[in-house]
């Protein structure tokens, strides 16, 4: 099973936006996912914070406009390897 | 979350989806509860709510309508709250007030809180919003200005709450104000009377005062909630400044859970009985293997963890929760420990029912419910063994099974956190309930030794005091209408406000029955409400607590009502029997007392007694004392 940050973010997004996994692509954004409104954006942020054990700054939250951007921010946070048993 | 965690989550989801698609409600509900406990969060919440929606045809929750008035962003908390309410059998419909519009909404007679008649309203307001002077501008204030500010805030609250109470019957839950993590004067704040924290605390004391003076208004100690998880951890300054959400992601579920602790008792989702296992739950170790000397129970590690569980159980006992044992042990060994082990805080007589045997626990639980005269949904079950918990969930899904963590040192906390025992009011009866059941066991013994039923009734030396509603009994009377399911002819639920209104209505009569016998005082256990229309008196409500079913007290009460109606010039006494899944014990009540069936509709059957030609004989073995003024004249 692929378990990259990108994959985990996509899975989380499907849960929040209630759309199938194949509809959430790396370039997905509020323009391509209808349920990605401001409340669900906040829920996505909160879910990511809980799952990855991080806290995003207001600037980062504002930049999280595509799946790719979210993955970039998480990668820059220097998370431990996904399978390290966290 | 690693790969294995994702796989476990996926397989649990597949099991849930399968159970949901098959319409297997009890399995689906069990798994959804497990899923929520293990992965609480926004994604799980939306998945759960979608699953509950699909289960709707086979899911039978209580509906509760809530409005949240707020000064901050609460939207992400709502789905968490709805998911955790659903897991507890409550279909929670929530409406959120306008951002920071709570004052207008409380004062405007046309606001949605008054037009939609919700069951409950939460007033979630932060210190920094309602009284910024005491939050960030505190250092600018003189002592006189501080006192004045406190007074003004309390005056506003009083105005909002009184207006609310005069226009709405809904329950109101008011958040207290939190104190700052870092007071503006540093450690000096704790040295002075008019410090920042102390000023905010005095507002909170004032809120408690207002709540105590106003019916149906409850305080939620938000400050204590924040402190419980740590002020620094709770607060998220970045989200507060950007989206007005002041709470850290992983703390949102704690606020949802705190709200649920209020909603459960208000929605009538509460358990009356806590049934516990013995080995590794009430004490450490196994009685059959470790023996009296070897089990762990005492003030030191590791026995202290189990004493903490017993302390939590004792606290519940004093709150009116009935205790019972259901365990797989050799009865003699277990009873020896219960009765004589010096480490035990609980005593055998504090358990109202004991099932210590090798039978199936689901069957034992059903027997305990029958013995205590309650439905199985009134039981909560505490057992360290996950297999037993799962078995009970699958066999008796109505029982609330309390989930226990792995470490016994966390057991007491898990028990204290269980919403099903929460209560917002404690009547004198609640405090004494444990003792009532102890007396009940003595009555059972007497019944076994009596030669006939009449002999048993006479030897009980029963006394019934029938009186009017008094201010100090309104809470208990409201509670009787809310909680009595079995001997209840119409099962009409009334709030305290409604009871009060009826007691002032000249066409209404309320009869409260208090019962005593040689074993003790049963407290207020019966209630009848009648309404007179010209020459007819109709019985609106007639109920007896399960504690006294089968002792003919209902006949004594009915005799008083019939006499009273006759004296008031009525020619007919009438009443409805409205069948429910639980009130079979009351089904024959009217026919047994000589009433004739005169009508029927979808709800039930109507019964009449011709007062000119018939009377009701009060049982000779009950001494009846009537404390109603008009009845004597």
mmCIF file with all atom_site columns, N, CA, C and O in Angstrom, chain B residues 390-437:
data_model
loop_
_atom_site.group_PDB
_atom_site.id
_atom_site.type_symbol
_atom_site.label_atom_id
_atom_site.label_alt_id
_atom_site.label_comp_id
_atom_site.label_asym_id
_atom_site.label_entity_id
_atom_site.label_seq_id
_atom_site.pdbx_PDB_ins_code
_atom_site.Cartn_x
_atom_site.Cartn_y
_atom_site.Cartn_z
_atom_site.occupancy
_atom_site.B_iso_or_equiv
_atom_site.pdbx_formal_charge
_atom_site.auth_seq_id
_atom_site.auth_comp_id
_atom_site.auth_asym_id
_atom_site.auth_atom_id
_atom_site.pdbx_PDB_model_num
ATOM 1   N N  . UNK B 1 390 ? -18.611 -7.137  24.368 1.00 0.00 ? 390 UNK B N  1
ATOM 2   C CA . UNK B 1 390 ? -19.098 -7.319  23.010 1.00 0.00 ? 390 UNK B CA 1
ATOM 3   C C  . UNK B 1 390 ? -20.308 -8.264  22.997 1.00 0.00 ? 390 UNK B C  1
ATOM 4   O O  . UNK B 1 390 ? -21.277 -8.030  22.290 1.00 0.00 ? 390 UNK B O  1
ATOM 5   N N  . UNK B 1 391 ? -20.231 -9.287  23.817 1.00 0.00 ? 391 UNK B N  1
ATOM 6   C CA . UNK B 1 391 ? -21.331 -10.251 23.896 1.00 0.00 ? 391 UNK B CA 1
ATOM 7   C C  . UNK B 1 391 ? -22.614 -9.553  24.349 1.00 0.00 ? 391 UNK B C  1
ATOM 8   O O  . UNK B 1 391 ? -23.675 -9.711  23.747 1.00 0.00 ? 391 UNK B O  1
ATOM 9   N N  . UNK B 1 392 ? -22.482 -8.754  25.403 1.00 0.00 ? 392 UNK B N  1
ATOM 10  C CA . UNK B 1 392 ? -23.655 -8.055  25.927 1.00 0.00 ? 392 UNK B CA 1
ATOM 11  C C  . UNK B 1 392 ? -24.193 -7.075  24.882 1.00 0.00 ? 392 UNK B C  1
ATOM 12  O O  . UNK B 1 392 ? -25.394 -6.996  24.638 1.00 0.00 ? 392 UNK B O  1
ATOM 13  N N  . UNK B 1 393 ? -23.274 -6.347  24.217 1.00 0.00 ? 393 UNK B N  1
ATOM 14  C CA . UNK B 1 393 ? -23.722 -5.410  23.169 1.00 0.00 ? 393 UNK B CA 1
ATOM 15  C C  . UNK B 1 393 ? -24.522 -6.128  22.098 1.00 0.00 ? 393 UNK B C  1
ATOM 16  O O  . UNK B 1 393 ? -25.527 -5.619  21.609 1.00 0.00 ? 393 UNK B O  1
ATOM 17  N N  . UNK B 1 394 ? -24.058 -7.312  21.718 1.00 0.00 ? 394 UNK B N  1
ATOM 18  C CA . UNK B 1 394 ? -24.726 -7.992  20.612 1.00 0.00 ? 394 UNK B CA 1
ATOM 19  C C  . UNK B 1 394 ? -26.036 -8.644  21.075 1.00 0.00 ? 394 UNK B C  1
ATOM 20  O O  . UNK B 1 394 ? -26.973 -8.726  20.308 1.00 0.00 ? 394 UNK B O  1
ATOM 21  N N  . UNK B 1 395 ? -26.087 -9.100  22.329 1.00 0.00 ? 395 UNK B N  1
ATOM 22  C CA . UNK B 1 395 ? -27.270 -9.828  22.796 1.00 0.00 ? 395 UNK B CA 1
ATOM 23  C C  . UNK B 1 395 ? -28.342 -8.923  23.398 1.00 0.00 ? 395 UNK B C  1
ATOM 24  O O  . UNK B 1 395 ? -29.529 -9.201  23.286 1.00 0.00 ? 395 UNK B O  1
ATOM 25  N N  . UNK B 1 396 ? -27.922 -7.898  24.106 1.00 0.00 ? 396 UNK B N  1
ATOM 26  C CA . UNK B 1 396 ? -28.881 -6.973  24.730 1.00 0.00 ? 396 UNK B CA 1
ATOM 27  C C  . UNK B 1 396 ? -28.466 -5.551  24.343 1.00 0.00 ? 396 UNK B C  1
ATOM 28  O O  . UNK B 1 396 ? -27.935 -4.806  25.164 1.00 0.00 ? 396 UNK B O  1
ATOM 29  N N  . UNK B 1 397 ? -28.694 -5.173  23.086 1.00 0.00 ? 397 UNK B N  1
ATOM 30  C CA . UNK B 1 397 ? -28.176 -3.882  22.618 1.00 0.00 ? 397 UNK B CA 1
ATOM 31  C C  . UNK B 1 397 ? -28.735 -2.683  23.384 1.00 0.00 ? 397 UNK B C  1
ATOM 32  O O  . UNK B 1 397 ? -28.140 -1.604  23.354 1.00 0.00 ? 397 UNK B O  1
ATOM 33  N N  . UNK B 1 398 ? -29.845 -2.888  24.119 1.00 0.00 ? 398 UNK B N  1
ATOM 34  C CA . UNK B 1 398 ? -30.422 -1.769  24.873 1.00 0.00 ? 398 UNK B CA 1
ATOM 35  C C  . UNK B 1 398 ? -29.546 -1.378  26.057 1.00 0.00 ? 398 UNK B C  1
ATOM 36  O O  . UNK B 1 398 ? -29.617 -0.252  26.543 1.00 0.00 ? 398 UNK B O  1
ATOM 37  N N  . UNK B 1 399 ? -28.744 -2.313  26.560 1.00 0.00 ? 399 UNK B N  1
ATOM 38  C CA . UNK B 1 399 ? -27.895 -2.019  27.722 1.00 0.00 ? 399 UNK B CA 1
ATOM 39  C C  . UNK B 1 399 ? -26.762 -1.080  27.297 1.00 0.00 ? 399 UNK B C  1
ATOM 40  O O  . UNK B 1 399 ? -26.170 -1.252  26.236 1.00 0.00 ? 399 UNK B O  1
ATOM 41  N N  . UNK B 1 400 ? -26.467 -0.070  28.122 1.00 0.00 ? 400 UNK B N  1
ATOM 42  C CA . UNK B 1 400 ? -25.329 0.811   27.833 1.00 0.00 ? 400 UNK B CA 1
ATOM 43  C C  . UNK B 1 400 ? -24.059 0.149   28.348 1.00 0.00 ? 400 UNK B C  1
ATOM 44  O O  . UNK B 1 400 ? -23.902 -0.034  29.546 1.00 0.00 ? 400 UNK B O  1
ATOM 45  N N  . UNK B 1 401 ? -23.201 -0.225  27.447 1.00 0.00 ? 401 UNK B N  1
ATOM 46  C CA . UNK B 1 401 ? -21.954 -0.882  27.837 1.00 0.00 ? 401 UNK B CA 1
ATOM 47  C C  . UNK B 1 401 ? -20.859 0.177   27.923 1.00 0.00 ? 401 UNK B C  1
ATOM 48  O O  . UNK B 1 401 ? -20.636 0.921   26.967 1.00 0.00 ? 401 UNK B O  1
ATOM 49  N N  . UNK B 1 402 ? -20.217 0.254   29.086 1.00 0.00 ? 402 UNK B N  1
ATOM 50  C CA . UNK B 1 402 ? -19.187 1.272   29.284 1.00 0.00 ? 402 UNK B CA 1
ATOM 51  C C  . UNK B 1 402 ? -17.851 0.728   28.797 1.00 0.00 ? 402 UNK B C  1
ATOM 52  O O  . UNK B 1 402 ? -17.432 -0.358  29.191 1.00 0.00 ? 402 UNK B O  1
ATOM 53  N N  . UNK B 1 403 ? -17.214 1.472   27.914 1.00 0.00 ? 403 UNK B N  1
ATOM 54  C CA . UNK B 1 403 ? -15.950 1.030   27.354 1.00 0.00 ? 403 UNK B CA 1
ATOM 55  C C  . UNK B 1 403 ? -14.841 1.305   28.367 1.00 0.00 ? 403 UNK B C  1
ATOM 56  O O  . UNK B 1 403 ? -14.778 2.390   28.946 1.00 0.00 ? 403 UNK B O  1
ATOM 57  N N  . UNK B 1 404 ? -13.985 0.309   28.618 1.00 0.00 ? 404 UNK B N  1
ATOM 58  C CA . UNK B 1 404 ? -12.892 0.523   29.569 1.00 0.00 ? 404 UNK B CA 1
ATOM 59  C C  . UNK B 1 404 ? -11.559 0.541   28.834 1.00 0.00 ? 404 UNK B C  1
ATOM 60  O O  . UNK B 1 404 ? -11.337 -0.253  27.922 1.00 0.00 ? 404 UNK B O  1
ATOM 61  N N  . UNK B 1 405 ? -10.657 1.446   29.266 1.00 0.00 ? 405 UNK B N  1
ATOM 62  C CA . UNK B 1 405 ? -9.315  1.468   28.668 1.00 0.00 ? 405 UNK B CA 1
ATOM 63  C C  . UNK B 1 405 ? -8.504  0.266   29.169 1.00 0.00 ? 405 UNK B C  1
ATOM 64  O O  . UNK B 1 405 ? -8.965  -0.496  30.018 1.00 0.00 ? 405 UNK B O  1
ATOM 65  N N  . UNK B 1 406 ? -7.285  0.106   28.645 1.00 0.00 ? 406 UNK B N  1
ATOM 66  C CA . UNK B 1 406 ? -6.478  -1.068  29.022 1.00 0.00 ? 406 UNK B CA 1
ATOM 67  C C  . UNK B 1 406 ? -5.989  -1.006  30.462 1.00 0.00 ? 406 UNK B C  1
ATOM 68  O O  . UNK B 1 406 ? -5.982  -1.994  31.174 1.00 0.00 ? 406 UNK B O  1
ATOM 69  N N  . UNK B 1 407 ? -5.544  0.173   30.899 1.00 0.00 ? 407 UNK B N  1
ATOM 70  C CA . UNK B 1 407 ? -4.911  0.306   32.205 1.00 0.00 ? 407 UNK B CA 1
ATOM 71  C C  . UNK B 1 407 ? -5.964  0.466   33.309 1.00 0.00 ? 407 UNK B C  1
ATOM 72  O O  . UNK B 1 407 ? -6.755  1.408   33.287 1.00 0.00 ? 407 UNK B O  1
ATOM 73  N N  . UNK B 1 408 ? -5.961  -0.443  34.300 1.00 0.00 ? 408 UNK B N  1
ATOM 74  C CA . UNK B 1 408 ? -6.959  -0.336  35.384 1.00 0.00 ? 408 UNK B CA 1
ATOM 75  C C  . UNK B 1 408 ? -6.918  1.014   36.100 1.00 0.00 ? 408 UNK B C  1
ATOM 76  O O  . UNK B 1 408 ? -7.937  1.436   36.653 1.00 0.00 ? 408 UNK B O  1
ATOM 77  N N  . UNK B 1 409 ? -5.768  1.698   36.072 1.00 0.00 ? 409 UNK B N  1
ATOM 78  C CA . UNK B 1 409 ? -5.724  3.001   36.736 1.00 0.00 ? 409 UNK B CA 1
ATOM 79  C C  . UNK B 1 409 ? -6.584  4.043   36.024 1.00 0.00 ? 409 UNK B C  1
ATOM 80  O O  . UNK B 1 409 ? -6.857  5.105   36.574 1.00 0.00 ? 409 UNK B O  1
ATOM 81  N N  . UNK B 1 410 ? -7.000  3.749   34.796 1.00 0.00 ? 410 UNK B N  1
ATOM 82  C CA . UNK B 1 410 ? -7.888  4.663   34.064 1.00 0.00 ? 410 UNK B CA 1
ATOM 83  C C  . UNK B 1 410 ? -9.361  4.254   34.165 1.00 0.00 ? 410 UNK B C  1
ATOM 84  O O  . UNK B 1 410 ? -10.229 4.921   33.605 1.00 0.00 ? 410 UNK B O  1
ATOM 85  N N  . UNK B 1 411 ? -9.654  3.144   34.855 1.00 0.00 ? 411 UNK B N  1
ATOM 86  C CA . UNK B 1 411 ? -11.039 2.658   34.915 1.00 0.00 ? 411 UNK B CA 1
ATOM 87  C C  . UNK B 1 411 ? -11.979 3.672   35.586 1.00 0.00 ? 411 UNK B C  1
ATOM 88  O O  . UNK B 1 411 ? -13.072 3.943   35.112 1.00 0.00 ? 411 UNK B O  1
ATOM 89  N N  . UNK B 1 412 ? -11.537 4.188   36.763 1.00 0.00 ? 412 UNK B N  1
ATOM 90  C CA . UNK B 1 412 ? -12.431 5.067   37.526 1.00 0.00 ? 412 UNK B CA 1
ATOM 91  C C  . UNK B 1 412 ? -12.796 6.289   36.689 1.00 0.00 ? 412 UNK B C  1
ATOM 92  O O  . UNK B 1 412 ? -13.949 6.722   36.666 1.00 0.00 ? 412 UNK B O  1
ATOM 93  N N  . UNK B 1 413 ? -11.811 6.800   35.952 1.00 0.00 ? 413 UNK B N  1
ATOM 94  C CA . UNK B 1 413 ? -12.065 7.955   35.111 1.00 0.00 ? 413 UNK B CA 1
ATOM 95  C C  . UNK B 1 413 ? -13.098 7.634   34.028 1.00 0.00 ? 413 UNK B C  1
ATOM 96  O O  . UNK B 1 413 ? -14.021 8.413   33.774 1.00 0.00 ? 413 UNK B O  1
ATOM 97  N N  . UNK B 1 414 ? -12.939 6.460   33.406 1.00 0.00 ? 414 UNK B N  1
ATOM 98  C CA . UNK B 1 414 ? -13.878 6.063   32.347 1.00 0.00 ? 414 UNK B CA 1
ATOM 99  C C  . UNK B 1 414 ? -15.300 5.984   32.904 1.00 0.00 ? 414 UNK B C  1
ATOM 100 O O  . UNK B 1 414 ? -16.265 6.402   32.259 1.00 0.00 ? 414 UNK B O  1
ATOM 101 N N  . UNK B 1 415 ? -15.410 5.470   34.123 1.00 0.00 ? 415 UNK B N  1
ATOM 102 C CA . UNK B 1 415 ? -16.733 5.364   34.740 1.00 0.00 ? 415 UNK B CA 1
ATOM 103 C C  . UNK B 1 415 ? -17.301 6.754   35.035 1.00 0.00 ? 415 UNK B C  1
ATOM 104 O O  . UNK B 1 415 ? -18.470 7.040   34.777 1.00 0.00 ? 415 UNK B O  1
ATOM 105 N N  . UNK B 1 416 ? -16.448 7.633   35.542 1.00 0.00 ? 416 UNK B N  1
ATOM 106 C CA . UNK B 1 416 ? -16.913 8.988   35.855 1.00 0.00 ? 416 UNK B CA 1
ATOM 107 C C  . UNK B 1 416 ? -17.291 9.771   34.600 1.00 0.00 ? 416 UNK B C  1
ATOM 108 O O  . UNK B 1 416 ? -18.081 10.702  34.647 1.00 0.00 ? 416 UNK B O  1
ATOM 109 N N  . UNK B 1 417 ? -16.676 9.410   33.467 1.00 0.00 ? 417 UNK B N  1
ATOM 110 C CA . UNK B 1 417 ? -16.962 10.140  32.225 1.00 0.00 ? 417 UNK B CA 1
ATOM 111 C C  . UNK B 1 417 ? -18.225 9.655   31.524 1.00 0.00 ? 417 UNK B C  1
ATOM 112 O O  . UNK B 1 417 ? -18.669 10.267  30.563 1.00 0.00 ? 417 UNK B O  1
ATOM 113 N N  . UNK B 1 418 ? -18.792 8.528   31.965 1.00 0.00 ? 418 UNK B N  1
ATOM 114 C CA . UNK B 1 418 ? -19.960 7.972   31.270 1.00 0.00 ? 418 UNK B CA 1
ATOM 115 C C  . UNK B 1 418 ? -21.155 8.924   31.396 1.00 0.00 ? 418 UNK B C  1
ATOM 116 O O  . UNK B 1 418 ? -21.604 9.225   32.492 1.00 0.00 ? 418 UNK B O  1
ATOM 117 N N  . UNK B 1 419 ? -21.641 9.397   30.237 1.00 0.00 ? 419 UNK B N  1
ATOM 118 C CA . UNK B 1 419 ? -22.753 10.371  30.233 1.00 0.00 ? 419 UNK B CA 1
ATOM 119 C C  . UNK B 1 419 ? -24.038 9.808   30.819 1.00 0.00 ? 419 UNK B C  1
ATOM 120 O O  . UNK B 1 419 ? -24.893 10.568  31.255 1.00 0.00 ? 419 UNK B O  1
ATOM 121 N N  . UNK B 1 420 ? -24.196 8.486   30.781 1.00 0.00 ? 420 UNK B N  1
ATOM 122 C CA . UNK B 1 420 ? -25.492 7.896   31.124 1.00 0.00 ? 420 UNK B CA 1
ATOM 123 C C  . UNK B 1 420 ? -25.891 8.087   32.589 1.00 0.00 ? 420 UNK B C  1
ATOM 124 O O  . UNK B 1 420 ? -27.041 7.873   32.938 1.00 0.00 ? 420 UNK B O  1
ATOM 125 N N  . UNK B 1 421 ? -24.936 8.458   33.440 1.00 0.00 ? 421 UNK B N  1
ATOM 126 C CA . UNK B 1 421 ? -25.294 8.670   34.842 1.00 0.00 ? 421 UNK B CA 1
ATOM 127 C C  . UNK B 1 421 ? -25.422 10.144  35.191 1.00 0.00 ? 421 UNK B C  1
ATOM 128 O O  . UNK B 1 421 ? -25.663 10.495  36.343 1.00 0.00 ? 421 UNK B O  1
ATOM 129 N N  . UNK B 1 422 ? -25.223 10.999  34.210 1.00 0.00 ? 422 UNK B N  1
ATOM 130 C CA . UNK B 1 422 ? -25.286 12.427  34.506 1.00 0.00 ? 422 UNK B CA 1
ATOM 131 C C  . UNK B 1 422 ? -26.700 12.819  34.907 1.00 0.00 ? 422 UNK B C  1
ATOM 132 O O  . UNK B 1 422 ? -27.679 12.308  34.372 1.00 0.00 ? 422 UNK B O  1
ATOM 133 N N  . UNK B 1 423 ? -26.790 13.729  35.860 1.00 0.00 ? 423 UNK B N  1
ATOM 134 C CA . UNK B 1 423 ? -28.097 14.211  36.264 1.00 0.00 ? 423 UNK B CA 1
ATOM 135 C C  . UNK B 1 423 ? -27.947 15.681  36.615 1.00 0.00 ? 423 UNK B C  1
ATOM 136 O O  . UNK B 1 423 ? -26.895 16.117  37.051 1.00 0.00 ? 423 UNK B O  1
ATOM 137 N N  . UNK B 1 424 ? -29.012 16.453  36.360 1.00 0.00 ? 424 UNK B N  1
ATOM 138 C CA . UNK B 1 424 ? -28.924 17.890  36.599 1.00 0.00 ? 424 UNK B CA 1
ATOM 139 C C  . UNK B 1 424 ? -29.677 18.293  37.848 1.00 0.00 ? 424 UNK B C  1
ATOM 140 O O  . UNK B 1 424 ? -29.702 19.457  38.220 1.00 0.00 ? 424 UNK B O  1
ATOM 141 N N  . UNK B 1 425 ? -30.322 17.316  38.462 1.00 0.00 ? 425 UNK B N  1
ATOM 142 C CA . UNK B 1 425 ? -31.090 17.591  39.670 1.00 0.00 ? 425 UNK B CA 1
ATOM 143 C C  . UNK B 1 425 ? -31.040 16.380  40.550 1.00 0.00 ? 425 UNK B C  1
ATOM 144 O O  . UNK B 1 425 ? -31.091 15.262  40.059 1.00 0.00 ? 425 UNK B O  1
ATOM 145 N N  . UNK B 1 426 ? -30.960 16.589  41.833 1.00 0.00 ? 426 UNK B N  1
ATOM 146 C CA . UNK B 1 426 ? -30.934 15.471  42.750 1.00 0.00 ? 426 UNK B CA 1
ATOM 147 C C  . UNK B 1 426 ? -32.077 15.645  43.730 1.00 0.00 ? 426 UNK B C  1
ATOM 148 O O  . UNK B 1 426 ? -32.102 16.611  44.484 1.00 0.00 ? 426 UNK B O  1
ATOM 149 N N  . UNK B 1 427 ? -33.039 14.710  43.687 1.00 0.00 ? 427 UNK B N  1
ATOM 150 C CA . UNK B 1 427 ? -34.129 14.815  44.646 1.00 0.00 ? 427 UNK B CA 1
ATOM 151 C C  . UNK B 1 427 ? -33.752 14.030  45.893 1.00 0.00 ? 427 UNK B C  1
ATOM 152 O O  . UNK B 1 427 ? -32.806 13.241  45.885 1.00 0.00 ? 427 UNK B O  1
ATOM 153 N N  . UNK B 1 428 ? -34.502 14.231  46.961 1.00 0.00 ? 428 UNK B N  1
ATOM 154 C CA . UNK B 1 428 ? -34.249 13.485  48.193 1.00 0.00 ? 428 UNK B CA 1
ATOM 155 C C  . UNK B 1 428 ? -34.348 11.990  47.905 1.00 0.00 ? 428 UNK B C  1
ATOM 156 O O  . UNK B 1 428 ? -33.581 11.192  48.429 1.00 0.00 ? 428 UNK B O  1
ATOM 157 N N  . UNK B 1 429 ? -35.290 11.603  47.008 1.00 0.00 ? 429 UNK B N  1
ATOM 158 C CA . UNK B 1 429 ? -35.457 10.191  46.659 1.00 0.00 ? 429 UNK B CA 1
ATOM 159 C C  . UNK B 1 429 ? -34.194 9.628   46.011 1.00 0.00 ? 429 UNK B C  1
ATOM 160 O O  . UNK B 1 429 ? -33.818 8.496   46.246 1.00 0.00 ? 429 UNK B O  1
ATOM 161 N N  . UNK B 1 430 ? -33.569 10.438  45.148 1.00 0.00 ? 430 UNK B N  1
ATOM 162 C CA . UNK B 1 430 ? -32.360 9.962   44.480 1.00 0.00 ? 430 UNK B CA 1
ATOM 163 C C  . UNK B 1 430 ? -31.284 9.619   45.501 1.00 0.00 ? 430 UNK B C  1
ATOM 164 O O  . UNK B 1 430 ? -30.627 8.598   45.417 1.00 0.00 ? 430 UNK B O  1
ATOM 165 N N  . UNK B 1 431 ? -31.117 10.514  46.477 1.00 0.00 ? 431 UNK B N  1
ATOM 166 C CA . UNK B 1 431 ? -30.056 10.320  47.462 1.00 0.00 ? 431 UNK B CA 1
ATOM 167 C C  . UNK B 1 431 ? -30.281 9.069   48.296 1.00 0.00 ? 431 UNK B C  1
ATOM 168 O O  . UNK B 1 431 ? -29.349 8.426   48.727 1.00 0.00 ? 431 UNK B O  1
ATOM 169 N N  . UNK B 1 432 ? -31.545 8.722   48.487 1.00 0.00 ? 432 UNK B N  1
ATOM 170 C CA . UNK B 1 432 ? -31.871 7.591   49.366 1.00 0.00 ? 432 UNK B CA 1
ATOM 171 C C  . UNK B 1 432 ? -32.132 6.298   48.598 1.00 0.00 ? 432 UNK B C  1
ATOM 172 O O  . UNK B 1 432 ? -32.464 5.291   49.194 1.00 0.00 ? 432 UNK B O  1
ATOM 173 N N  . UNK B 1 433 ? -31.994 6.353   47.258 1.00 0.00 ? 433 UNK B N  1
ATOM 174 C CA . UNK B 1 433 ? -32.457 5.218   46.465 1.00 0.00 ? 433 UNK B CA 1
ATOM 175 C C  . UNK B 1 433 ? -31.803 3.894   46.862 1.00 0.00 ? 433 UNK B C  1
ATOM 176 O O  . UNK B 1 433 ? -32.467 2.871   46.968 1.00 0.00 ? 433 UNK B O  1
ATOM 177 N N  . UNK B 1 434 ? -30.505 3.942   47.113 1.00 0.00 ? 434 UNK B N  1
ATOM 178 C CA . UNK B 1 434 ? -29.800 2.712   47.469 1.00 0.00 ? 434 UNK B CA 1
ATOM 179 C C  . UNK B 1 434 ? -30.442 2.037   48.666 1.00 0.00 ? 434 UNK B C  1
ATOM 180 O O  . UNK B 1 434 ? -30.634 0.821   48.689 1.00 0.00 ? 434 UNK B O  1
ATOM 181 N N  . UNK B 1 435 ? -30.817 2.871   49.642 1.00 0.00 ? 435 UNK B N  1
ATOM 182 C CA . UNK B 1 435 ? -31.437 2.339   50.852 1.00 0.00 ? 435 UNK B CA 1
ATOM 183 C C  . UNK B 1 435 ? -32.804 1.726   50.548 1.00 0.00 ? 435 UNK B C  1
ATOM 184 O O  . UNK B 1 435 ? -33.167 0.693   51.098 1.00 0.00 ? 435 UNK B O  1
ATOM 185 N N  . UNK B 1 436 ? -33.553 2.350   49.624 1.00 0.00 ? 436 UNK B N  1
ATOM 186 C CA . UNK B 1 436 ? -34.869 1.806   49.259 1.00 0.00 ? 436 UNK B CA 1
ATOM 187 C C  . UNK B 1 436 ? -34.737 0.386   48.748 1.00 0.00 ? 436 UNK B C  1
ATOM 188 O O  . UNK B 1 436 ? -35.528 -0.488  49.054 1.00 0.00 ? 436 UNK B O  1
ATOM 189 N N  . UNK B 1 437 ? -33.714 0.171   47.928 1.00 0.00 ? 437 UNK B N  1
ATOM 190 C CA . UNK B 1 437 ? -33.571 -1.161  47.349 1.00 0.00 ? 437 UNK B CA 1
ATOM 191 C C  . UNK B 1 437 ? -33.164 -2.180  48.397 1.00 0.00 ? 437 UNK B C  1
ATOM 192 O O  . UNK B 1 437 ? -33.540 -3.342  48.336 1.00 0.00 ? 437 UNK B O  1
#
